[in-house]
Short mmCIF file of C-alpha atoms and ligand atoms in Angstrom, two decimals:
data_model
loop_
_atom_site.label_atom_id
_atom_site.label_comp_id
_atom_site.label_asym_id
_atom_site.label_seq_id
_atom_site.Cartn_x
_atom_site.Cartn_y
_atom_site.Cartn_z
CA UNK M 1 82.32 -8.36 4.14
CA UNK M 2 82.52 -12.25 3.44
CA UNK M 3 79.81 -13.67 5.83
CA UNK M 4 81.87 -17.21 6.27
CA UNK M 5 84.55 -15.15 8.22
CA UNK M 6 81.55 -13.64 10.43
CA UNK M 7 79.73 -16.27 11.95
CA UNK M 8 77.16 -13.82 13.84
CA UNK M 9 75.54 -13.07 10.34
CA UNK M 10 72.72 -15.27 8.96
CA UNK M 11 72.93 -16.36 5.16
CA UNK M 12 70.15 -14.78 3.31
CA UNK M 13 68.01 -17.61 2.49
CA UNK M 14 66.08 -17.59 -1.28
CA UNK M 15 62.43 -18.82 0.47
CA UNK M 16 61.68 -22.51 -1.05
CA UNK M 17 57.81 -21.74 -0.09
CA UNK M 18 57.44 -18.03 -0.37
CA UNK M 19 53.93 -17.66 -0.11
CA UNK M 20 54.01 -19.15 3.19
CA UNK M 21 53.07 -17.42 5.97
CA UNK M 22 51.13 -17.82 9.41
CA UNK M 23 48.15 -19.80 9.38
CA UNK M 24 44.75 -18.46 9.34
CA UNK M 25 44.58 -21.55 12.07
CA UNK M 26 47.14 -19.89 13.76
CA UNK M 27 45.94 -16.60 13.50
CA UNK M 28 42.35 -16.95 14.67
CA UNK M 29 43.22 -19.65 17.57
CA UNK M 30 45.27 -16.66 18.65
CA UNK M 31 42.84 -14.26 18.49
CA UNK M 32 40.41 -16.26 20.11
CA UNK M 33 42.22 -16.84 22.84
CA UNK M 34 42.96 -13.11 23.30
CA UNK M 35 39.08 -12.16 23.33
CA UNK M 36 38.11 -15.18 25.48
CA UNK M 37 36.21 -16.37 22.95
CA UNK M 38 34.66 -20.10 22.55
CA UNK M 39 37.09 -21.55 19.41
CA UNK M 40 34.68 -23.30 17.06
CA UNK M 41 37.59 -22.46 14.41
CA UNK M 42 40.16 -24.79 14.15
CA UNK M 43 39.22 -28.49 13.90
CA UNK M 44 39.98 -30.55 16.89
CA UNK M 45 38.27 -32.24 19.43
CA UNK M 46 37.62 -30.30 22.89
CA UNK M 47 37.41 -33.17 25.07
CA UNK M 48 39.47 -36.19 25.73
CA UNK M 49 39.87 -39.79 24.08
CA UNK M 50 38.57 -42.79 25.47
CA UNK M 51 40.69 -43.86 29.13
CA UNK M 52 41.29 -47.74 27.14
CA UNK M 53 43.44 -45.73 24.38
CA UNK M 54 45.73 -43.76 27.18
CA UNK M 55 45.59 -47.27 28.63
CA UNK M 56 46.45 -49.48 25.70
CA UNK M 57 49.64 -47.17 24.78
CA UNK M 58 51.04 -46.81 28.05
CA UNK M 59 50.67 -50.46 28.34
CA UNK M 60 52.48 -50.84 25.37
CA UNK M 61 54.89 -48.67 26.55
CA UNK M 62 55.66 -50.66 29.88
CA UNK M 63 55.67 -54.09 27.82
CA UNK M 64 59.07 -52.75 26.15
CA UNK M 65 57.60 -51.51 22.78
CA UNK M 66 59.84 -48.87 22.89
CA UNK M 67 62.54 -48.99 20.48
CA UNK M 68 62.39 -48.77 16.00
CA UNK M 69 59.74 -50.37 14.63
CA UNK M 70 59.83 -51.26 10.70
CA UNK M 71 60.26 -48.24 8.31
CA UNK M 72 56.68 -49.35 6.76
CA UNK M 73 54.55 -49.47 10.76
CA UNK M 74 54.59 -52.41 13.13
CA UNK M 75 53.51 -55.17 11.36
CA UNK M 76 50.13 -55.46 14.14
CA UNK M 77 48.99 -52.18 12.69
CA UNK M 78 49.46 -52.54 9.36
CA UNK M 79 47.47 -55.73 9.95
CA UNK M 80 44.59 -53.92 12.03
CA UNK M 81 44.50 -51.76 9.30
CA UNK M 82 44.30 -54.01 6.06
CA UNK M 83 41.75 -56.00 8.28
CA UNK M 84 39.27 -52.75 8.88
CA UNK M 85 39.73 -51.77 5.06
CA UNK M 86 38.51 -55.08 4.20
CA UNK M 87 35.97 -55.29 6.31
CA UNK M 88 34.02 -51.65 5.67
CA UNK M 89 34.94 -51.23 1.75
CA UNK M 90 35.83 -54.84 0.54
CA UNK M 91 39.06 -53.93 -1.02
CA UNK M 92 42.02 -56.26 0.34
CA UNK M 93 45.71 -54.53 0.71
CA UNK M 94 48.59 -56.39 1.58
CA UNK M 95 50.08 -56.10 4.43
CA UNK M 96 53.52 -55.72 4.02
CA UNK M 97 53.90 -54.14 0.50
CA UNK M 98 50.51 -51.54 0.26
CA UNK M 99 50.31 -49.89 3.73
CA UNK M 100 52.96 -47.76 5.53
CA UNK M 101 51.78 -45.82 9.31
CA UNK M 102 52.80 -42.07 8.63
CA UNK M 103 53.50 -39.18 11.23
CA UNK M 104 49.56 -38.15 10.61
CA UNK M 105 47.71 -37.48 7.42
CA UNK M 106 49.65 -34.46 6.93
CA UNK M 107 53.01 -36.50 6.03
CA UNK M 108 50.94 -38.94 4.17
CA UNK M 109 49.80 -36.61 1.91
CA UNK M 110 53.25 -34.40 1.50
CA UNK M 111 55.01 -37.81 1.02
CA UNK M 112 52.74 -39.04 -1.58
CA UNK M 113 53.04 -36.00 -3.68
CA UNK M 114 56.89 -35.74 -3.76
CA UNK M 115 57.42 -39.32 -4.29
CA UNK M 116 54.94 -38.73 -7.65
CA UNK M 117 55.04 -35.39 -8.73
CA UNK M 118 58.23 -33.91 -11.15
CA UNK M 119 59.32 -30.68 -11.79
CA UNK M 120 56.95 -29.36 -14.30
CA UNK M 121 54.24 -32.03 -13.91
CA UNK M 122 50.42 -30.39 -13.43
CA UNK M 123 48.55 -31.58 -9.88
CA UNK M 124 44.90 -30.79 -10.40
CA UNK M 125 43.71 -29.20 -6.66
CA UNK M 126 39.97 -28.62 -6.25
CA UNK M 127 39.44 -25.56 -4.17
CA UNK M 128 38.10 -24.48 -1.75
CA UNK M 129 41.28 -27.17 0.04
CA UNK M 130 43.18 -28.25 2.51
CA UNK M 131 46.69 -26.17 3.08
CA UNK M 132 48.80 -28.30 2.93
CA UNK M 133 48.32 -29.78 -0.59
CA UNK M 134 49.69 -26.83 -2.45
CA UNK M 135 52.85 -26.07 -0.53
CA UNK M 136 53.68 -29.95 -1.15
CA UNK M 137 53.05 -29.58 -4.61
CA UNK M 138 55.47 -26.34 -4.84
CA UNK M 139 58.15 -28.04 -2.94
CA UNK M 140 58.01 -31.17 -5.94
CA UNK M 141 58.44 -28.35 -8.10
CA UNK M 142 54.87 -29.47 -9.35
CA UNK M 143 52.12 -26.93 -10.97
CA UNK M 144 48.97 -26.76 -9.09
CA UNK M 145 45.78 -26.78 -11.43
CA UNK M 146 42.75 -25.14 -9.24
CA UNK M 147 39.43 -26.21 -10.07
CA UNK M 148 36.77 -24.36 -7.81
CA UNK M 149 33.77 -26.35 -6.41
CA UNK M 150 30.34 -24.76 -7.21
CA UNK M 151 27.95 -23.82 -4.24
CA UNK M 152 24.50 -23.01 -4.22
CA UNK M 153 21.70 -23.60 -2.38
CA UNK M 154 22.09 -27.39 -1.95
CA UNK M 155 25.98 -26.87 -1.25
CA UNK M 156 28.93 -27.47 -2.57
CA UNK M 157 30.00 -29.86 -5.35
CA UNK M 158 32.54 -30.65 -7.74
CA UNK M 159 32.11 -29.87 -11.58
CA UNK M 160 33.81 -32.89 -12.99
CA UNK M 161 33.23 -31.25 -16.35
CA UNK M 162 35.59 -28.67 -15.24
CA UNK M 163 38.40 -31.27 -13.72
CA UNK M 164 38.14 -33.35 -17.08
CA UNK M 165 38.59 -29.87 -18.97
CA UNK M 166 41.50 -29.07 -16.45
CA UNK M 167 43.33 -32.48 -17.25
CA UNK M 168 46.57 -32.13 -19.67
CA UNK M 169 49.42 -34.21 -21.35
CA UNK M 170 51.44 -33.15 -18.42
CA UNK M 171 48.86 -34.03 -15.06
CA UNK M 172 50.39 -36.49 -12.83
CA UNK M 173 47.83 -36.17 -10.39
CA UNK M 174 44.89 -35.44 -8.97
CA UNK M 175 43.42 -34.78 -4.99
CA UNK M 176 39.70 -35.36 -3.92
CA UNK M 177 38.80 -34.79 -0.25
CA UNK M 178 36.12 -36.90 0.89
CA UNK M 179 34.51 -36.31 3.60
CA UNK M 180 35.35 -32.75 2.49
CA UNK M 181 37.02 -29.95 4.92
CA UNK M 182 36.07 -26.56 5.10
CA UNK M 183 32.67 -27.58 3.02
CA UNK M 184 31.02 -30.66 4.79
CA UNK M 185 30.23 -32.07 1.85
CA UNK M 186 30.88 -35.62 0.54
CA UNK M 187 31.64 -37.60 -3.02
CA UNK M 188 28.38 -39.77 -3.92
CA UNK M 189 28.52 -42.47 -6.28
CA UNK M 190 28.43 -40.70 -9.19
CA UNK M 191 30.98 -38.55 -8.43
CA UNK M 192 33.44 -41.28 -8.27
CA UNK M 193 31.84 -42.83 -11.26
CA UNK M 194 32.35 -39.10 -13.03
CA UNK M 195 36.31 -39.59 -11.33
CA UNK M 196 36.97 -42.90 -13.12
CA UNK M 197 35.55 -41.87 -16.44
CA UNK M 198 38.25 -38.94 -16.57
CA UNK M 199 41.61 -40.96 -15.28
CA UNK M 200 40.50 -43.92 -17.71
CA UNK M 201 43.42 -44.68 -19.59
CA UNK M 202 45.58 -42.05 -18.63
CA UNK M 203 48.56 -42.32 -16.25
CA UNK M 204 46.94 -40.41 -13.69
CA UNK M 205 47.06 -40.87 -9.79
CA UNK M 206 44.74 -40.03 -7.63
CA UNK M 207 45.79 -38.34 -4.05
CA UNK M 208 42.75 -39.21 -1.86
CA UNK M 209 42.22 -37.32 1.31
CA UNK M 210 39.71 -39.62 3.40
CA UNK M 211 40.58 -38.69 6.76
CA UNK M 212 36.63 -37.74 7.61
CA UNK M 213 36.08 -41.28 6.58
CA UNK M 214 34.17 -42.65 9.53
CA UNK M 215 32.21 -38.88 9.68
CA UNK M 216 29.28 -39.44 7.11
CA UNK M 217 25.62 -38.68 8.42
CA UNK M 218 22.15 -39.58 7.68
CA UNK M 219 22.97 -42.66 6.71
CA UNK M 220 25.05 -42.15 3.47
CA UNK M 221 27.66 -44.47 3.02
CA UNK M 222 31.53 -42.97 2.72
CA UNK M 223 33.17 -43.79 -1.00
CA UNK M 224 36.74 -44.46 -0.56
CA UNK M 225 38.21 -44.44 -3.57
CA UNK M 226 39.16 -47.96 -2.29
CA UNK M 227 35.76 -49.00 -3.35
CA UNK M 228 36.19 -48.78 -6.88
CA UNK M 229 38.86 -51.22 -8.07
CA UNK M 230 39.30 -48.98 -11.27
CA UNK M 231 40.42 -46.27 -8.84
CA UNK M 232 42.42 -48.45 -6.02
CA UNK M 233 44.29 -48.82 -8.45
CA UNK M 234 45.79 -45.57 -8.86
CA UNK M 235 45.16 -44.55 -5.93
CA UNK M 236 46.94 -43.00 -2.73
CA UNK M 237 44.24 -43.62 0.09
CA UNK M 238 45.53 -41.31 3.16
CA UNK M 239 43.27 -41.20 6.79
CA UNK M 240 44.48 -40.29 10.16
CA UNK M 241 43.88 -42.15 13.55
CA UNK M 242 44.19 -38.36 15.05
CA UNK M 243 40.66 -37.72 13.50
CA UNK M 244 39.21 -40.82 13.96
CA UNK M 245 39.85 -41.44 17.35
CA UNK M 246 40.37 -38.06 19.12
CA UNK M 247 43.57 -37.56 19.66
CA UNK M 248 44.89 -34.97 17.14
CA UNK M 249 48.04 -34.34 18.88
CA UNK M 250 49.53 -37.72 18.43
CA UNK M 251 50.02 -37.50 14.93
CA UNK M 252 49.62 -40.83 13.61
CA UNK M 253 47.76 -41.61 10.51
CA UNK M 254 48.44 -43.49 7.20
CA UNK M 255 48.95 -44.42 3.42
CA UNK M 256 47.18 -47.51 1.37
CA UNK M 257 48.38 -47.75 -2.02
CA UNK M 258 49.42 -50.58 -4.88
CA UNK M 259 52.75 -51.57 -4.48
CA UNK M 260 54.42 -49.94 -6.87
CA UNK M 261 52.88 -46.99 -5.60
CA UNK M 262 53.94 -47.77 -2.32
CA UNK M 263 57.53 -48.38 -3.16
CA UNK M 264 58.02 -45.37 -4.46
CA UNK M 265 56.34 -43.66 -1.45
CA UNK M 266 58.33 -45.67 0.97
CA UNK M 267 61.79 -44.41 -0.55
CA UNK M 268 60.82 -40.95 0.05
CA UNK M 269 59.34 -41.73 3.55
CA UNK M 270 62.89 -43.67 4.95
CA UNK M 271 64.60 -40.80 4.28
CA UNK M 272 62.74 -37.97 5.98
CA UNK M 273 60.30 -39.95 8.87
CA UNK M 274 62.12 -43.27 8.65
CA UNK M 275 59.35 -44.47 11.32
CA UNK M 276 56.59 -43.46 13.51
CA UNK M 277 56.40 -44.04 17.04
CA UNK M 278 56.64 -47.37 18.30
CA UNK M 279 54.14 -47.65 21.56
CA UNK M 280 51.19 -45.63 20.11
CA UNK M 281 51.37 -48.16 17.18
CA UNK M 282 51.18 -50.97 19.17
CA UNK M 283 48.20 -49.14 21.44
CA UNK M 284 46.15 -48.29 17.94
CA UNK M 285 47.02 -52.12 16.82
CA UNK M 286 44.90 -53.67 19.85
CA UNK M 287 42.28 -50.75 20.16
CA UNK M 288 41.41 -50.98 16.36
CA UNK M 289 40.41 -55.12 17.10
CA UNK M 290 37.00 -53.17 18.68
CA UNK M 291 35.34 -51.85 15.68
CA UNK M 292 33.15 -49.79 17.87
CA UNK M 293 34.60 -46.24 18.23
CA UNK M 294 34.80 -45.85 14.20
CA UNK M 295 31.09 -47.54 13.70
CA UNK M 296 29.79 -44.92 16.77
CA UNK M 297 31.32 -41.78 15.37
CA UNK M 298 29.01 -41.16 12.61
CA UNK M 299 25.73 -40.76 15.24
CA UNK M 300 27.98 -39.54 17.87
CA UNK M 301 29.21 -36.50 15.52
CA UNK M 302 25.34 -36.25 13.55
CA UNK M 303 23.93 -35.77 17.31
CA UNK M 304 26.55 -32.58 17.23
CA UNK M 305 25.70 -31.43 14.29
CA UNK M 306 21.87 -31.82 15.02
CA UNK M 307 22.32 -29.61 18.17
CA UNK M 308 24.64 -26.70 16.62
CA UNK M 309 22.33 -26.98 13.31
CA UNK M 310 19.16 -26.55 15.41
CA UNK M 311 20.94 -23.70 17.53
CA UNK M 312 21.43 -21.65 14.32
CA UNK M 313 18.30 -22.71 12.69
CA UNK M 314 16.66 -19.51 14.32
CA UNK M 315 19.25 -16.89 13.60
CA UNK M 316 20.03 -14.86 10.45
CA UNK M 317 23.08 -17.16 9.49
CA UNK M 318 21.88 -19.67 6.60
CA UNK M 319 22.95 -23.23 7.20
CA UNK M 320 24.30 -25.34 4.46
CA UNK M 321 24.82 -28.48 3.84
CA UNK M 322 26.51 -30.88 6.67
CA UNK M 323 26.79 -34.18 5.13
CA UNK M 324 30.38 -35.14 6.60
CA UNK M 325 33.03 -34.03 8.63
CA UNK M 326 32.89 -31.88 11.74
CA UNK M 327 32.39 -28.59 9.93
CA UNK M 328 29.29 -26.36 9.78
CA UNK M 329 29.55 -23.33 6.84
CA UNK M 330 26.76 -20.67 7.25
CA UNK M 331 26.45 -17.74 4.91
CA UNK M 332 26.40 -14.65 6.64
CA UNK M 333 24.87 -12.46 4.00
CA UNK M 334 22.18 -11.38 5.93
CA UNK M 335 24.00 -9.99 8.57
CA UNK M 336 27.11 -8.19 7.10
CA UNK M 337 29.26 -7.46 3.87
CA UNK M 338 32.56 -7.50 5.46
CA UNK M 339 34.67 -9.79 3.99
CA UNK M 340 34.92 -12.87 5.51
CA UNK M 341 38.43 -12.86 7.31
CA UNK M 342 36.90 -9.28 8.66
CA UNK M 343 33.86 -11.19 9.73
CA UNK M 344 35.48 -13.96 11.44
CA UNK M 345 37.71 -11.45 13.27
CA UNK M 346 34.65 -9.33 14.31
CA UNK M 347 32.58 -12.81 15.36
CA UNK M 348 35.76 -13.33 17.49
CA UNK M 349 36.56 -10.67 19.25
CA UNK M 350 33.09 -9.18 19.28
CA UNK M 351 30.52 -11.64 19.72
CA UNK M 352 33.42 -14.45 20.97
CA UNK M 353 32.93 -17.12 18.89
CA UNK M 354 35.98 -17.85 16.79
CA UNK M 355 35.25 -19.23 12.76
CA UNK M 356 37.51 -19.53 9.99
CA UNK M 357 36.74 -17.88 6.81
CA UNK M 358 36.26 -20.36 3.94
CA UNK M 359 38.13 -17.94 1.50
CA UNK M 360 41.57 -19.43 3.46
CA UNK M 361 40.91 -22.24 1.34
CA UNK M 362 41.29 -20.52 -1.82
CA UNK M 363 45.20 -19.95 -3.20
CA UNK M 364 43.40 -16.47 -4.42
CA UNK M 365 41.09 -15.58 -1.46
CA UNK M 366 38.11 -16.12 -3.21
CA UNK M 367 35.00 -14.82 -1.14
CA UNK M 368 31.73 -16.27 -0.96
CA UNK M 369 30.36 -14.75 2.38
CA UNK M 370 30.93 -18.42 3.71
CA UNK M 371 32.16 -18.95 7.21
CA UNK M 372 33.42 -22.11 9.03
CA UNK M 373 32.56 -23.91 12.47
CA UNK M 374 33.79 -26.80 13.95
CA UNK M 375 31.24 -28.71 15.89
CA UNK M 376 33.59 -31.40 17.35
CA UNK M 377 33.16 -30.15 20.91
CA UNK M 378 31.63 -30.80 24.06
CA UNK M 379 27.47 -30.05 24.34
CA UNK M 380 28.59 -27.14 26.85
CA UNK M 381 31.31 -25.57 24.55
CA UNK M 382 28.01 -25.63 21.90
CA UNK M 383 25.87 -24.00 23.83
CA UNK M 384 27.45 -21.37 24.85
CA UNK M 385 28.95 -20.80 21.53
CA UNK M 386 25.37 -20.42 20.16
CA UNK M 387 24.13 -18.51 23.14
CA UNK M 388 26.49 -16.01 21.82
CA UNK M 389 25.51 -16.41 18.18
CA UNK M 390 22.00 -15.83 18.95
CA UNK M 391 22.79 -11.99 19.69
CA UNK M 392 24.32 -11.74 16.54
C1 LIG Z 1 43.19 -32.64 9.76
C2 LIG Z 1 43.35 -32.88 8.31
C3 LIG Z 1 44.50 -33.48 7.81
C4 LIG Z 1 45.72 -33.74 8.67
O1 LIG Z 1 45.62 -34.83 9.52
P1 LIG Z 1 46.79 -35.12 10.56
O2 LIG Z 1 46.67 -36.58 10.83
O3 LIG Z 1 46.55 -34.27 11.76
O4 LIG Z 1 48.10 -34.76 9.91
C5 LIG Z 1 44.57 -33.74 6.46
N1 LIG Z 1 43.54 -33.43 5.64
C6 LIG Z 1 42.43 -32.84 6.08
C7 LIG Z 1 41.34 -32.53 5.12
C8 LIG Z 1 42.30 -32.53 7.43
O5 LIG Z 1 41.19 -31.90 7.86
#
């Protein structure tokens, strides 16, 4: 039967992202919620912004900022934001041809990759990494190129040896996460030293994930790429105002980049966001002219860390390395040989703390008897979640 003349029957669809599925996010927020248990697995905060923010929008709101704004972000953000890039890593965008607000980090980054990347053209990935670089590089028709990090006793890092090795006549790009998510860790100087020695004279971009980029503890300073000039250069700098400030759920975040960069970005972005909402742009514009929050976060998050770190520091998980972000990985060696989706399933519905198993990073599930918490969450959620880890 002809399905056109049946319009009850669905057209089979041939899957643009087949190996797609449900979130391990998803999947353990779920199952957490099922066991009652205290959800240190995915990464968002558990209590609320600051009351100026809600006050600033809705003001915004009622002052008639409520209609299109330009394609690129109200010119008062993109301003705010040129003007706090300047002032923490001395590298001067303009405003109206190198920054463009996105619909969170998550567009940003998609965006960025299919305005660069061609059928056929290699994307170098360094794994464990975020999801949502590899199902924008399939949907450019681009070939992802997985370098793993190393991890040993002082934690995780990137063998640059390994990325240079990895780098072909046909790579058109390349992503670093700094601060880094699931690992904690961060790029030192040298690291974006090792970076600029490998793109030197090549036509390589760089896809830089920096939306941990006021989360850096113990005093270490956060490289942007937009630190190094040689790098700025080709460079896609992406953060996200939903980190930074709390408020995950609204989705705002966005993109510095040259201007021919940007261009091209920008063509890609009219046609599928056009524009981000007006008000909260407008709210983040006059909030951001109090430096404040972002300077605070780094000693409000380390005091976090401190506590959860010191929680575990008696139990039989092994705590590594927490330079950045709001992520805590623990080896659980000592305590089982499951694998770790199994063990973050038993942690969740067993001893009720939810985790997310670090080998959800990895395209092929590599295990390393790493697990994942999230420590952005009230002193009370911590405790109790570690009251609960001590029986373990
Ligand atoms: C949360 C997160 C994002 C997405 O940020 P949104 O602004 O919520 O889209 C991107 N990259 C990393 C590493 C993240 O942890």
């Amino acid at each position: 039967m002809n399905s056109r003349h049946n319009p009850a029957v669905t057209p089979v669809l041939t899957s643009r992202l087949p190996a797609v599925g449900t979130t391990v996010f998803t999947r353990m927020s779920t199952l957490a919620m099922q066991h009652g248990a205290v959800n240190l697995g995915q990464g968002f905060p558990d209590f609320p912004c600051e009351p100026q923010l809600i006050d600033i929008v809705t003001e915004a709101m009622r002052s008639g900022f409520n209609q299109y704004p330009m394609m690129t972000g109200a010119p008062v953000l993109r301003q705010a934001i040129v003007d706090k890039v300047a002032a923490i890593y001395g590298h001067h965008y303009d405003v109206n041809t190198e920054i463009t607000v996105t619909a969170g980090a998550t567009q940003a980054l998609t965006t960025a990759i299919l305005c660069s990347v061609h059928p056929g053209e290699e994307v170098i990935v360094i794994e464990p990494a975020y999801d949502s670089y590899l199902p924008a590089i399939a949907l450019a028709g681009g070939v992802p190129v997985l370098v793993q990090m190393e991890v040993d006793g002082d934690g995780y890092s990137v063998p640059w040896s390994k990325v240079a090795a990895a780098v072909t006549g046909k790579t058109r790009m390349i992503v670093i996460n700094t601060p880094h998510n699931p690992t904690g860790s961060i790029l030192r100087e040298a690291d974006m030293q090792a970076l600029a020695d490998i793109v030197r004279g090549t036509d390589v971009l760089i896809l830089s994930d920096e939306v941990y980029e006021h989360m850096v503890y113990d005093g270490a300073r956060h490289e942007s790429v937009c630190r190094h000039p040689e790098l700025a250069a080709r460079s896609f700098v992406v953060s996200s105002f939903g980190k930074t400030y709390h408020v995950t759920g609204w989705k705002i975040g966005y993109v510095a980049a040259p201007a021919a960069l940007s261009a091209e970005f920008r063509k890609v972005h009219q046609y599928n966001v056009f524009s981000i909402n007006t008000p909260m742009q407008h709210g983040f514009a006059g909030y951001m002219a109090n430096p404040a929050p972002y300077l605070e976060l780094p000693a409000f998050y380390q005091r976090k860390r401190d506590l959860f770190r010191a929680g575990l520091a008696g139990s039989r998980f092994e705590l590594l390395p927490a330079d950045g972000t709001y992520f805590q990985c623990v080896r659980y060696d000592k305590i089982s040989s499951q694998t770790e989706a199994e063990f973050a399933e038993w942690l969740t519905s067993e001893i009720k703390v939810a985790a997310i198993p670090v080998s959800a990073f990895y395209q092929q599930g590599k295990e390393s008897g790493i697990v994942r918490f999230c420590f952005a969450k009230q002193d009370e959620t911590l405790a109790l979640a570690l009251q609960r880890l001590a029986t373990v």
